[in-house]
Amino acid sequence: MTHEQLFGATPEGHWSAPGRVNLIGEHTDYNDGLALPMALPHTAKAAVSRRADRRLLLFSGWMPEAGPVDLDLDALAPGTVTGWAAYPAGVAWALREAGHDLGGLHISFESDVPVGAGLSSSAALEVVTALALSDLFDLGLAPAALARLARRAENDFAGVPSGILDQMASACCTAGHVLRLDTRDLGLRQIPFAMALEGLRLLVVDTRVRHAHADGAYAARRAECEAGATALGVPALRDIPIEGLAGALARLPDDTLRRRVRHVVTENDRVERVVALLDVGRAREIGPLLTAGHASLRDDFEVSCAELDLAVSASVAAGALGARMTGGGFGGSALVLVAEDTADATGTVRAAIEDAFAAAGHHPPRVFEAIPSSGAQRLPV
Ligand code: GLA
């Protein structure tokens, strides 16, 4: 159904915001650390028109039978909206909390970002809403400001305790680049990642599982990291440099905390090493750092699962340069870096992953190629 058919109004504009994969830098964002995401070609799109009253009507093209969700702009409060609509409604709430005056709206959404795959489908919905409302109400918000609002919607309205990685990636990435994101000061650097030129391909393996304990375990990891920082007397684990790791570990009372801290500190270091290689045109050499990142998430941070471990081991055994889980973990997606040096090296790796999943009795994964794509934007009419 078109926006006109649904709401009897012509959209005043169309906007899009992408999902993301994180090349490296996992579970660092809530430790004030570093990450290196890129935008996917998969996006959430919003068509928007204003209403004369103060109602917010939200329609999702992927669940048309449900019809529009009808909300009162002035009654929005944390916990009052559930399901997908909490993300865009949360953005309207966060904008009003920040003192911006909004009027009633019709928003119709489409999205091809896989849901529940660790590819930031909710951040895409939040960021596309934030950008559309900023444009329509002349708020002039910069990409990082949009990301902050989107994160507020996710944390304080929808009640999901994420960091800011996903929203910054969706708002700030640019085509052909990975984004070096410093989550302490939101400092950004766009780093060219010309995969095609270098004969590289990046596969995303959506395992299509999300384990039930994912949310509780994510919150538990955050708490462990905070406990580690407190025990070490630093504001955040970001403040432990790699050179100080051995000394820091020696000061920690228990083995679990030691492993959590070791993951975060070595992961920040891996981000810097990947960046250093990309900066000198040696993208082909980043594979072992990706795979080391996976081992650290699996063994020290304990956020992987059998399906993700299998995607990584099968692809590396089949000749991939490197592979790792991406996103929060406990299911979701892995990424796999392949050098297309021999005819159909990518097809060989993909087949190896699919065979390994079949042999283990797992659901068939969904495998697709990722190209570093554009961040949130207004679409031409
Ligand atoms: C999820 C969260 C992010 C980040 C990653 C792990 O995607 O939403 O904020 O913490 O997990 O890197």
mmCIF file of C-alpha atoms and ligand atoms in Angstrom:
data_model
loop_
_atom_site.group_PDB
_atom_site.id
_atom_site.type_symbol
_atom_site.label_atom_id
_atom_site.label_comp_id
_atom_site.label_asym_id
_atom_site.label_seq_id
_atom_site.Cartn_x
_atom_site.Cartn_y
_atom_site.Cartn_z
ATOM 1 C CA MET A 1 0.000 0.000 0.000
ATOM 2 C CA THR A 2 1.334 3.450 -0.857
ATOM 3 C CA HIS A 3 1.618 6.360 1.571
ATOM 4 C CA GLU A 4 -1.178 8.136 -0.358
ATOM 5 C CA GLN A 5 -3.500 5.132 -0.115
ATOM 6 C CA LEU A 6 -2.796 4.721 3.575
ATOM 7 C CA PHE A 7 -3.003 8.291 4.733
ATOM 8 C CA GLY A 8 -4.575 10.271 1.883
ATOM 9 C CA ALA A 9 -1.503 12.528 1.846
ATOM 10 C CA THR A 10 1.498 12.906 -0.457
ATOM 11 C CA PRO A 11 4.858 12.341 1.284
ATOM 12 C CA GLU A 12 6.828 15.551 1.771
ATOM 13 C CA GLY A 13 10.034 13.559 1.424
ATOM 14 C CA HIS A 14 11.731 10.165 1.522
ATOM 15 C CA TRP A 15 14.723 9.243 3.659
ATOM 16 C CA SER A 16 16.852 6.140 4.174
ATOM 17 C CA ALA A 17 19.261 4.819 6.812
ATOM 18 C CA PRO A 18 21.308 1.608 6.586
ATOM 19 C CA GLY A 19 22.004 -1.388 8.772
ATOM 20 C CA ARG A 20 25.683 -2.041 9.542
ATOM 21 C CA VAL A 21 28.356 -4.641 9.967
ATOM 22 C CA ASN A 22 31.237 -3.924 12.294
ATOM 23 C CA LEU A 23 34.549 -4.918 10.717
ATOM 24 C CA ILE A 24 36.191 -5.038 14.155
ATOM 25 C CA GLY A 25 35.838 -3.402 17.586
ATOM 26 C CA GLU A 26 33.143 -5.444 19.324
ATOM 27 C CA HIS A 27 31.787 -4.792 22.815
ATOM 28 C CA THR A 28 34.075 -1.773 22.997
ATOM 29 C CA ASP A 29 31.469 0.976 22.538
ATOM 30 C CA TYR A 30 30.161 0.905 26.115
ATOM 31 C CA ASN A 31 33.777 0.965 27.297
ATOM 32 C CA ASP A 32 34.494 4.318 25.585
ATOM 33 C CA GLY A 33 36.534 2.330 23.034
ATOM 34 C CA LEU A 34 37.060 2.063 19.279
ATOM 35 C CA ALA A 35 35.051 0.410 16.514
ATOM 36 C CA LEU A 36 35.253 0.154 12.733
ATOM 37 C CA PRO A 37 31.786 -0.273 11.229
ATOM 38 C CA MET A 38 30.590 0.054 7.658
ATOM 39 C CA ALA A 39 27.080 0.620 6.338
ATOM 40 C CA LEU A 40 25.263 -2.167 4.520
ATOM 41 C CA PRO A 41 23.379 -1.639 1.281
ATOM 42 C CA HIS A 42 20.296 -2.764 3.230
ATOM 43 C CA THR A 43 18.268 0.185 4.499
ATOM 44 C CA ALA A 44 15.173 1.316 6.338
ATOM 45 C CA LYS A 45 13.226 3.881 4.320
ATOM 46 C CA ALA A 46 10.668 6.385 5.564
ATOM 47 C CA ALA A 47 8.099 8.431 3.660
ATOM 48 C CA VAL A 48 6.725 11.235 5.807
ATOM 49 C CA SER A 49 3.877 13.759 5.706
ATOM 50 C CA ARG A 50 2.730 16.158 8.407
ATOM 51 C CA ARG A 51 -0.723 16.174 10.043
ATOM 52 C CA ALA A 52 -2.585 19.181 11.400
ATOM 53 C CA ASP A 53 -3.161 17.487 14.787
ATOM 54 C CA ARG A 54 -0.752 15.909 17.264
ATOM 55 C CA ARG A 55 -1.058 12.229 16.368
ATOM 56 C CA LEU A 56 1.809 10.037 15.203
ATOM 57 C CA LEU A 57 0.789 7.327 12.716
ATOM 58 C CA LEU A 58 3.432 4.700 11.970
ATOM 59 C CA PHE A 59 3.062 2.049 9.292
ATOM 60 C CA SER A 60 5.424 -0.835 8.573
ATOM 61 C CA GLY A 61 5.518 -2.162 5.018
ATOM 62 C CA TRP A 62 6.797 -5.543 6.265
ATOM 63 C CA MET A 63 3.641 -6.108 8.386
ATOM 64 C CA PRO A 64 0.948 -4.406 6.295
ATOM 65 C CA GLU A 65 -1.891 -6.465 7.782
ATOM 66 C CA ALA A 66 -1.258 -4.888 11.199
ATOM 67 C CA GLY A 67 -2.246 -1.439 9.865
ATOM 68 C CA PRO A 68 -0.828 1.835 11.207
ATOM 69 C CA VAL A 69 0.116 2.224 14.871
ATOM 70 C CA ASP A 70 -1.723 5.343 16.097
ATOM 71 C CA LEU A 71 -0.031 7.260 18.943
ATOM 72 C CA ASP A 72 -0.596 10.550 20.753
ATOM 73 C CA LEU A 73 2.570 12.641 20.445
ATOM 74 C CA ASP A 74 1.955 14.260 23.819
ATOM 75 C CA ALA A 75 1.430 10.960 25.633
ATOM 76 C CA LEU A 76 4.661 9.240 24.496
ATOM 77 C CA ALA A 77 6.535 7.867 27.493
ATOM 78 C CA PRO A 78 9.108 5.101 28.021
ATOM 79 C CA GLY A 79 7.514 1.662 28.118
ATOM 80 C CA THR A 80 4.221 2.750 26.510
ATOM 81 C CA VAL A 81 4.987 1.450 22.994
ATOM 82 C CA THR A 82 6.147 -2.096 22.230
ATOM 83 C CA GLY A 83 7.472 -3.883 19.148
ATOM 84 C CA TRP A 84 9.093 -2.169 16.158
ATOM 85 C CA ALA A 85 7.096 1.070 16.629
ATOM 86 C CA ALA A 86 8.989 1.753 19.884
ATOM 87 C CA TYR A 87 12.064 2.743 17.836
ATOM 88 C CA PRO A 88 10.545 5.535 15.703
ATOM 89 C CA ALA A 89 8.168 6.592 18.509
ATOM 90 C CA GLY A 90 11.192 6.717 20.834
ATOM 91 C CA VAL A 91 12.909 9.124 18.452
ATOM 92 C CA ALA A 92 9.893 11.473 18.479
ATOM 93 C CA TRP A 93 9.928 11.238 22.288
ATOM 94 C CA ALA A 94 13.697 11.895 22.471
ATOM 95 C CA LEU A 95 13.366 14.940 20.192
ATOM 96 C CA ARG A 96 10.640 16.370 22.404
ATOM 97 C CA GLU A 97 12.702 15.617 25.520
ATOM 98 C CA ALA A 98 15.542 17.578 23.895
ATOM 99 C CA GLY A 99 13.188 20.562 23.614
ATOM 100 C CA HIS A 100 12.237 20.312 19.944
ATOM 101 C CA ASP A 101 8.649 21.046 19.032
ATOM 102 C CA LEU A 102 7.099 18.472 16.701
ATOM 103 C CA GLY A 103 3.654 18.256 15.098
ATOM 104 C CA GLY A 104 1.588 15.238 14.063
ATOM 105 C CA LEU A 105 2.970 12.921 11.383
ATOM 106 C CA HIS A 106 2.272 10.024 9.070
ATOM 107 C CA ILE A 107 5.357 7.865 8.567
ATOM 108 C CA SER A 108 5.345 4.795 6.344
ATOM 109 C CA PHE A 109 8.412 2.568 6.655
ATOM 110 C CA GLU A 110 9.971 -0.065 4.455
ATOM 111 C CA SER A 111 13.055 -2.044 5.454
ATOM 112 C CA ASP A 112 15.191 -4.779 3.979
ATOM 113 C CA VAL A 113 17.637 -4.876 6.917
ATOM 114 C CA PRO A 114 17.333 -8.440 8.269
ATOM 115 C CA VAL A 115 15.642 -8.322 11.689
ATOM 116 C CA GLY A 116 17.269 -10.070 14.658
ATOM 117 C CA ALA A 117 20.444 -10.717 12.652
ATOM 118 C CA GLY A 118 22.757 -8.391 14.590
ATOM 119 C CA LEU A 119 22.789 -5.996 11.628
ATOM 120 C CA SER A 120 21.152 -3.036 13.406
ATOM 121 C CA SER A 121 17.670 -3.043 11.906
ATOM 122 C CA SER A 122 16.409 -1.065 14.923
ATOM 123 C CA ALA A 123 19.149 1.572 14.633
ATOM 124 C CA ALA A 124 18.240 1.984 10.950
ATOM 125 C CA LEU A 125 14.597 2.687 11.920
ATOM 126 C CA GLU A 126 15.671 5.143 14.606
ATOM 127 C CA VAL A 127 18.179 7.013 12.480
ATOM 128 C CA VAL A 128 15.913 7.312 9.441
ATOM 129 C CA THR A 129 13.206 8.753 11.696
ATOM 130 C CA ALA A 130 15.618 11.179 13.367
ATOM 131 C CA LEU A 131 16.927 12.444 10.018
ATOM 132 C CA ALA A 132 13.457 12.807 8.494
ATOM 133 C CA LEU A 133 12.151 14.749 11.496
ATOM 134 C CA SER A 134 15.254 16.926 11.670
ATOM 135 C CA ASP A 135 14.790 17.855 8.012
ATOM 136 C CA LEU A 136 11.013 18.322 8.140
ATOM 137 C CA PHE A 137 11.032 20.473 11.267
ATOM 138 C CA ASP A 138 14.223 22.356 10.274
ATOM 139 C CA LEU A 139 16.164 21.192 13.325
ATOM 140 C CA GLY A 140 19.471 21.075 11.440
ATOM 141 C CA LEU A 141 20.849 18.169 13.513
ATOM 142 C CA ALA A 142 24.301 16.892 12.500
ATOM 143 C CA PRO A 143 24.767 13.125 11.986
ATOM 144 C CA ALA A 144 26.350 12.562 15.418
ATOM 145 C CA ALA A 145 23.455 14.432 17.067
ATOM 146 C CA LEU A 146 20.985 12.210 15.211
ATOM 147 C CA ALA A 147 22.866 9.159 16.470
ATOM 148 C CA ARG A 148 22.758 10.398 20.076
ATOM 149 C CA LEU A 149 18.991 10.935 19.871
ATOM 150 C CA ALA A 150 18.538 7.530 18.270
ATOM 151 C CA ARG A 151 20.533 5.910 21.043
ATOM 152 C CA ARG A 152 18.437 7.730 23.642
ATOM 153 C CA ALA A 153 15.327 6.273 21.952
ATOM 154 C CA GLU A 154 16.825 2.774 22.050
ATOM 155 C CA ASN A 155 18.105 2.942 25.654
ATOM 156 C CA ASP A 156 15.547 5.074 27.462
ATOM 157 C CA PHE A 157 12.341 4.585 25.462
ATOM 158 C CA ALA A 158 12.609 1.050 24.042
ATOM 159 C CA GLY A 159 14.629 -0.097 27.073
ATOM 160 C CA VAL A 160 17.488 -1.780 25.181
ATOM 161 C CA PRO A 161 20.838 -1.063 26.923
ATOM 162 C CA SER A 162 23.008 -0.767 23.776
ATOM 163 C CA GLY A 163 26.056 1.433 23.180
ATOM 164 C CA ILE A 164 26.202 4.013 20.385
ATOM 165 C CA LEU A 165 27.983 1.950 17.703
ATOM 166 C CA ASP A 166 24.919 1.017 15.643
ATOM 167 C CA GLN A 167 23.372 4.483 15.547
ATOM 168 C CA MET A 168 26.687 6.183 14.714
ATOM 169 C CA ALA A 169 27.327 3.684 11.924
ATOM 170 C CA SER A 170 23.878 4.201 10.416
ATOM 171 C CA ALA A 171 24.087 7.998 10.667
ATOM 172 C CA CYS A 172 27.732 8.628 9.763
ATOM 173 C CA CYS A 173 29.127 5.927 7.445
ATOM 174 C CA THR A 174 29.947 6.801 3.849
ATOM 175 C CA ALA A 175 30.062 4.606 0.743
ATOM 176 C CA GLY A 176 33.397 2.917 0.035
ATOM 177 C CA HIS A 177 34.680 3.489 3.582
ATOM 178 C CA VAL A 178 34.828 1.972 7.015
ATOM 179 C CA LEU A 179 34.331 4.420 9.866
ATOM 180 C CA ARG A 180 36.909 4.652 12.634
ATOM 181 C CA LEU A 181 34.674 5.567 15.531
ATOM 182 C CA ASP A 182 36.018 6.719 18.866
ATOM 183 C CA THR A 183 33.040 6.224 21.145
ATOM 184 C CA ARG A 184 34.525 8.419 23.899
ATOM 185 C CA ASP A 185 34.362 11.717 22.014
ATOM 186 C CA LEU A 186 32.468 10.508 18.906
ATOM 187 C CA GLY A 187 35.554 11.384 16.852
ATOM 188 C CA LEU A 188 35.243 9.990 13.331
ATOM 189 C CA ARG A 189 37.576 9.128 10.502
ATOM 190 C CA GLN A 190 36.399 7.754 7.164
ATOM 191 C CA ILE A 191 38.922 5.163 5.953
ATOM 192 C CA PRO A 192 38.801 4.070 2.301
ATOM 193 C CA PHE A 193 38.040 0.349 1.980
ATOM 194 C CA ALA A 194 38.270 -0.291 -1.747
ATOM 195 C CA MET A 195 37.528 -4.004 -1.564
ATOM 196 C CA ALA A 196 36.934 -4.538 -5.280
ATOM 197 C CA LEU A 197 40.216 -2.853 -6.214
ATOM 198 C CA GLU A 198 42.092 -5.104 -3.826
ATOM 199 C CA GLY A 199 40.287 -8.261 -4.969
ATOM 200 C CA LEU A 200 38.524 -8.659 -1.621
ATOM 201 C CA ARG A 201 34.991 -9.744 -0.866
ATOM 202 C CA LEU A 202 33.184 -9.539 2.441
ATOM 203 C CA LEU A 203 30.465 -12.083 3.168
ATOM 204 C CA VAL A 204 27.865 -11.704 5.890
ATOM 205 C CA VAL A 205 26.639 -14.996 7.301
ATOM 206 C CA ASP A 206 23.311 -14.525 9.078
ATOM 207 C CA THR A 207 23.060 -17.656 11.231
ATOM 208 C CA ARG A 208 19.317 -16.973 11.669
ATOM 209 C CA VAL A 209 19.538 -17.838 15.327
ATOM 210 C CA ARG A 210 19.248 -15.526 18.272
ATOM 211 C CA HIS A 211 19.650 -17.235 21.592
ATOM 212 C CA ALA A 212 17.124 -16.420 24.280
ATOM 213 C CA HIS A 213 19.649 -15.228 26.881
ATOM 214 C CA ALA A 214 21.150 -12.594 24.527
ATOM 215 C CA ASP A 215 19.694 -9.484 26.216
ATOM 216 C CA GLY A 216 20.436 -10.546 29.777
ATOM 217 C CA ALA A 217 23.952 -11.635 28.842
ATOM 218 C CA TYR A 218 24.638 -8.309 27.088
ATOM 219 C CA ALA A 219 23.613 -6.409 30.230
ATOM 220 C CA ALA A 220 25.768 -8.760 32.325
ATOM 221 C CA ARG A 221 28.842 -8.073 30.131
ATOM 222 C CA ARG A 222 28.315 -4.335 30.539
ATOM 223 C CA ALA A 223 28.158 -4.741 34.296
ATOM 224 C CA GLU A 224 31.336 -6.866 34.314
ATOM 225 C CA CYS A 225 33.184 -4.241 32.280
ATOM 226 C CA GLU A 226 32.080 -1.518 34.691
ATOM 227 C CA ALA A 227 33.200 -3.666 37.620
ATOM 228 C CA GLY A 228 36.572 -4.163 35.901
ATOM 229 C CA ALA A 229 37.028 -0.413 35.363
ATOM 230 C CA THR A 230 36.061 0.311 38.978
ATOM 231 C CA ALA A 231 38.474 -2.325 40.297
ATOM 232 C CA LEU A 232 41.253 -0.794 38.200
ATOM 233 C CA GLY A 233 40.387 2.772 39.198
ATOM 234 C CA VAL A 234 39.802 4.065 35.644
ATOM 235 C CA PRO A 235 36.720 5.809 34.194
ATOM 236 C CA ALA A 236 36.371 3.122 31.485
ATOM 237 C CA LEU A 237 38.328 0.112 30.188
ATOM 238 C CA ARG A 238 39.352 2.306 27.262
ATOM 239 C CA ASP A 239 41.825 3.858 29.673
ATOM 240 C CA ILE A 240 43.887 0.677 29.934
ATOM 241 C CA PRO A 241 46.420 0.782 27.065
ATOM 242 C CA ILE A 242 47.678 -2.490 25.606
ATOM 243 C CA GLU A 243 51.078 -1.892 27.245
ATOM 244 C CA GLY A 244 49.342 -1.746 30.625
ATOM 245 C CA LEU A 245 47.334 -4.938 30.156
ATOM 246 C CA ALA A 246 49.602 -7.374 32.020
ATOM 247 C CA GLY A 247 49.824 -5.038 35.017
ATOM 248 C CA ALA A 248 46.050 -4.488 35.013
ATOM 249 C CA LEU A 249 45.313 -8.213 34.877
ATOM 250 C CA ALA A 250 47.610 -8.827 37.818
ATOM 251 C CA ARG A 251 45.517 -6.393 39.881
ATOM 252 C CA LEU A 252 42.150 -8.033 39.173
ATOM 253 C CA PRO A 253 40.649 -10.385 41.730
ATOM 254 C CA ASP A 254 38.913 -12.978 39.583
ATOM 255 C CA ASP A 255 39.411 -14.872 36.370
ATOM 256 C CA THR A 256 36.124 -13.834 34.716
ATOM 257 C CA LEU A 257 36.891 -10.132 35.135
ATOM 258 C CA ARG A 258 40.429 -10.706 33.873
ATOM 259 C CA ARG A 259 39.117 -12.300 30.679
ATOM 260 C CA ARG A 260 36.493 -9.583 30.088
ATOM 261 C CA VAL A 261 39.113 -6.861 30.529
ATOM 262 C CA ARG A 262 41.588 -8.683 28.298
ATOM 263 C CA HIS A 263 39.007 -8.831 25.510
ATOM 264 C CA VAL A 264 38.222 -5.118 25.613
ATOM 265 C CA VAL A 265 41.845 -3.991 25.823
ATOM 266 C CA THR A 266 43.092 -6.323 23.071
ATOM 267 C CA GLU A 267 40.054 -5.510 20.889
ATOM 268 C CA ASN A 268 40.799 -1.775 20.985
ATOM 269 C CA ASP A 269 44.354 -2.658 19.984
ATOM 270 C CA ARG A 270 43.103 -4.835 17.116
ATOM 271 C CA VAL A 271 41.037 -1.908 15.813
ATOM 272 C CA GLU A 272 44.165 0.255 15.746
ATOM 273 C CA ARG A 273 46.134 -2.485 13.990
ATOM 274 C CA VAL A 274 43.449 -2.956 11.336
ATOM 275 C CA VAL A 275 43.306 0.819 10.811
ATOM 276 C CA ALA A 276 47.109 0.953 10.479
ATOM 277 C CA LEU A 277 47.018 -1.741 7.777
ATOM 278 C CA LEU A 278 44.144 -0.077 5.887
ATOM 279 C CA ASP A 279 45.966 3.257 6.034
ATOM 280 C CA VAL A 280 48.935 1.820 4.135
ATOM 281 C CA GLY A 281 46.885 -0.142 1.596
ATOM 282 C CA ARG A 282 47.464 -3.552 3.201
ATOM 283 C CA ALA A 283 43.788 -4.568 3.576
ATOM 284 C CA ARG A 284 44.647 -8.128 2.585
ATOM 285 C CA GLU A 285 46.582 -8.551 5.807
ATOM 286 C CA ILE A 286 43.754 -7.796 8.235
ATOM 287 C CA GLY A 287 42.315 -11.347 8.153
ATOM 288 C CA PRO A 288 44.263 -12.804 11.105
ATOM 289 C CA LEU A 289 43.240 -9.819 13.266
ATOM 290 C CA LEU A 290 39.579 -10.516 12.477
ATOM 291 C CA THR A 291 39.945 -14.174 13.406
ATOM 292 C CA ALA A 292 41.862 -13.289 16.582
ATOM 293 C CA GLY A 293 39.000 -10.926 17.462
ATOM 294 C CA HIS A 294 36.590 -13.823 17.138
ATOM 295 C CA ALA A 295 38.669 -16.047 19.416
ATOM 296 C CA SER A 296 38.705 -13.282 22.008
ATOM 297 C CA LEU A 297 34.904 -12.834 21.830
ATOM 298 C CA ARG A 298 34.454 -16.602 22.044
ATOM 299 C CA ASP A 299 36.916 -17.440 24.814
ATOM 300 C CA ASP A 300 37.436 -14.278 26.868
ATOM 301 C CA PHE A 301 34.171 -12.394 26.417
ATOM 302 C CA GLU A 302 31.989 -15.499 25.940
ATOM 303 C CA VAL A 303 29.411 -13.929 23.619
ATOM 304 C CA SER A 304 29.698 -16.341 20.672
ATOM 305 C CA CYS A 305 27.680 -19.513 20.058
ATOM 306 C CA ALA A 306 28.058 -22.801 18.171
ATOM 307 C CA GLU A 307 26.619 -21.437 14.913
ATOM 308 C CA LEU A 308 28.913 -18.376 14.867
ATOM 309 C CA ASP A 309 31.968 -20.480 15.764
ATOM 310 C CA LEU A 310 31.124 -22.866 12.942
ATOM 311 C CA ALA A 311 30.687 -20.043 10.389
ATOM 312 C CA VAL A 312 34.151 -18.787 11.352
ATOM 313 C CA SER A 313 35.978 -22.122 11.474
ATOM 314 C CA ALA A 314 34.400 -23.458 8.260
ATOM 315 C CA SER A 315 35.186 -20.322 6.280
ATOM 316 C CA VAL A 316 38.781 -20.050 7.495
ATOM 317 C CA ALA A 317 39.319 -23.773 6.774
ATOM 318 C CA ALA A 318 37.953 -23.175 3.247
ATOM 319 C CA GLY A 319 40.538 -20.460 2.574
ATOM 320 C CA ALA A 320 38.964 -17.226 3.843
ATOM 321 C CA LEU A 321 41.525 -14.614 4.966
ATOM 322 C CA GLY A 322 39.713 -14.158 8.270
ATOM 323 C CA ALA A 323 36.289 -14.261 9.897
ATOM 324 C CA ARG A 324 34.534 -13.178 13.076
ATOM 325 C CA MET A 325 31.161 -12.711 14.657
ATOM 326 C CA THR A 326 29.831 -9.158 14.338
ATOM 327 C CA GLY A 327 27.405 -7.284 16.608
ATOM 328 C CA GLY A 328 26.316 -8.288 20.084
ATOM 329 C CA GLY A 329 26.639 -12.065 19.579
ATOM 330 C CA PHE A 330 24.696 -15.082 20.931
ATOM 331 C CA GLY A 331 23.518 -15.635 17.369
ATOM 332 C CA GLY A 332 23.135 -13.051 14.646
ATOM 333 C CA SER A 333 25.800 -12.733 11.980
ATOM 334 C CA ALA A 334 29.442 -13.427 11.214
ATOM 335 C CA LEU A 335 31.536 -11.668 8.597
ATOM 336 C CA VAL A 336 34.041 -13.415 6.366
ATOM 337 C CA LEU A 337 36.843 -11.774 4.365
ATOM 338 C CA VAL A 338 37.755 -13.593 1.154
ATOM 339 C CA ALA A 339 40.475 -12.918 -1.434
ATOM 340 C CA GLU A 340 39.000 -13.588 -4.851
ATOM 341 C CA ASP A 341 42.364 -14.772 -6.203
ATOM 342 C CA THR A 342 41.192 -18.045 -7.661
ATOM 343 C CA ALA A 343 38.049 -18.460 -9.720
ATOM 344 C CA ASP A 344 35.050 -18.341 -7.378
ATOM 345 C CA ALA A 345 36.984 -18.416 -4.104
ATOM 346 C CA THR A 346 33.942 -16.719 -2.553
ATOM 347 C CA GLY A 347 31.613 -19.435 -3.857
ATOM 348 C CA THR A 348 33.907 -22.096 -2.386
ATOM 349 C CA VAL A 349 33.854 -20.451 1.042
ATOM 350 C CA ARG A 350 30.099 -19.960 0.900
ATOM 351 C CA ALA A 351 29.538 -23.619 -0.025
ATOM 352 C CA ALA A 352 31.835 -24.734 2.806
ATOM 353 C CA ILE A 353 29.796 -22.728 5.337
ATOM 354 C CA GLU A 354 26.498 -24.089 3.999
ATOM 355 C CA ASP A 355 27.816 -27.683 4.023
ATOM 356 C CA ALA A 356 29.137 -27.309 7.569
ATOM 357 C CA PHE A 357 25.771 -25.974 8.782
ATOM 358 C CA ALA A 358 23.918 -28.835 7.101
ATOM 359 C CA ALA A 359 26.319 -31.420 8.570
ATOM 360 C CA ALA A 360 25.856 -29.965 12.070
ATOM 361 C CA GLY A 361 22.053 -29.975 11.711
ATOM 362 C CA HIS A 362 21.789 -26.151 11.958
ATOM 363 C CA HIS A 363 19.214 -24.150 9.984
ATOM 364 C CA PRO A 364 20.659 -23.036 6.625
ATOM 365 C CA PRO A 365 22.345 -19.635 7.092
ATOM 366 C CA ARG A 366 21.573 -16.663 4.886
ATOM 367 C CA VAL A 367 24.792 -15.577 3.172
ATOM 368 C CA PHE A 368 25.146 -12.310 1.272
ATOM 369 C CA GLU A 369 27.883 -9.967 0.162
ATOM 370 C CA ALA A 370 28.461 -6.681 1.964
ATOM 371 C CA ILE A 371 29.622 -3.571 0.153
ATOM 372 C CA PRO A 372 30.523 -0.477 2.201
ATOM 373 C CA SER A 373 27.507 1.719 1.520
ATOM 374 C CA SER A 374 26.122 5.149 2.272
ATOM 375 C CA GLY A 375 24.915 6.340 5.680
ATOM 376 C CA ALA A 376 21.562 8.012 6.329
ATOM 377 C CA GLN A 377 20.390 10.363 3.595
ATOM 378 C CA ARG A 378 17.440 12.164 2.095
ATOM 379 C CA LEU A 379 16.438 10.404 -1.105
ATOM 380 C CA PRO A 380 15.871 12.267 -4.345
ATOM 381 C CA VAL A 381 12.200 12.470 -5.338
HETATM 382 C C1 GLA B 1 25.131 -4.437 19.828
HETATM 383 C C2 GLA B 1 24.945 -3.079 20.492
HETATM 384 C C3 GLA B 1 26.124 -2.162 20.188
HETATM 385 C C4 GLA B 1 27.449 -2.848 20.517
HETATM 386 C C5 GLA B 1 27.502 -4.248 19.887
HETATM 387 C C6 GLA B 1 28.729 -5.002 20.300
HETATM 388 O O1 GLA B 1 25.101 -4.285 18.448
HETATM 389 O O2 GLA B 1 23.752 -2.472 20.029
HETATM 390 O O3 GLA B 1 25.989 -0.949 20.908
HETATM 391 O O4 GLA B 1 27.663 -2.898 21.896
HETATM 392 O O5 GLA B 1 26.366 -5.010 20.236
HETATM 393 O O6 GLA B 1 29.866 -4.424 19.769
#
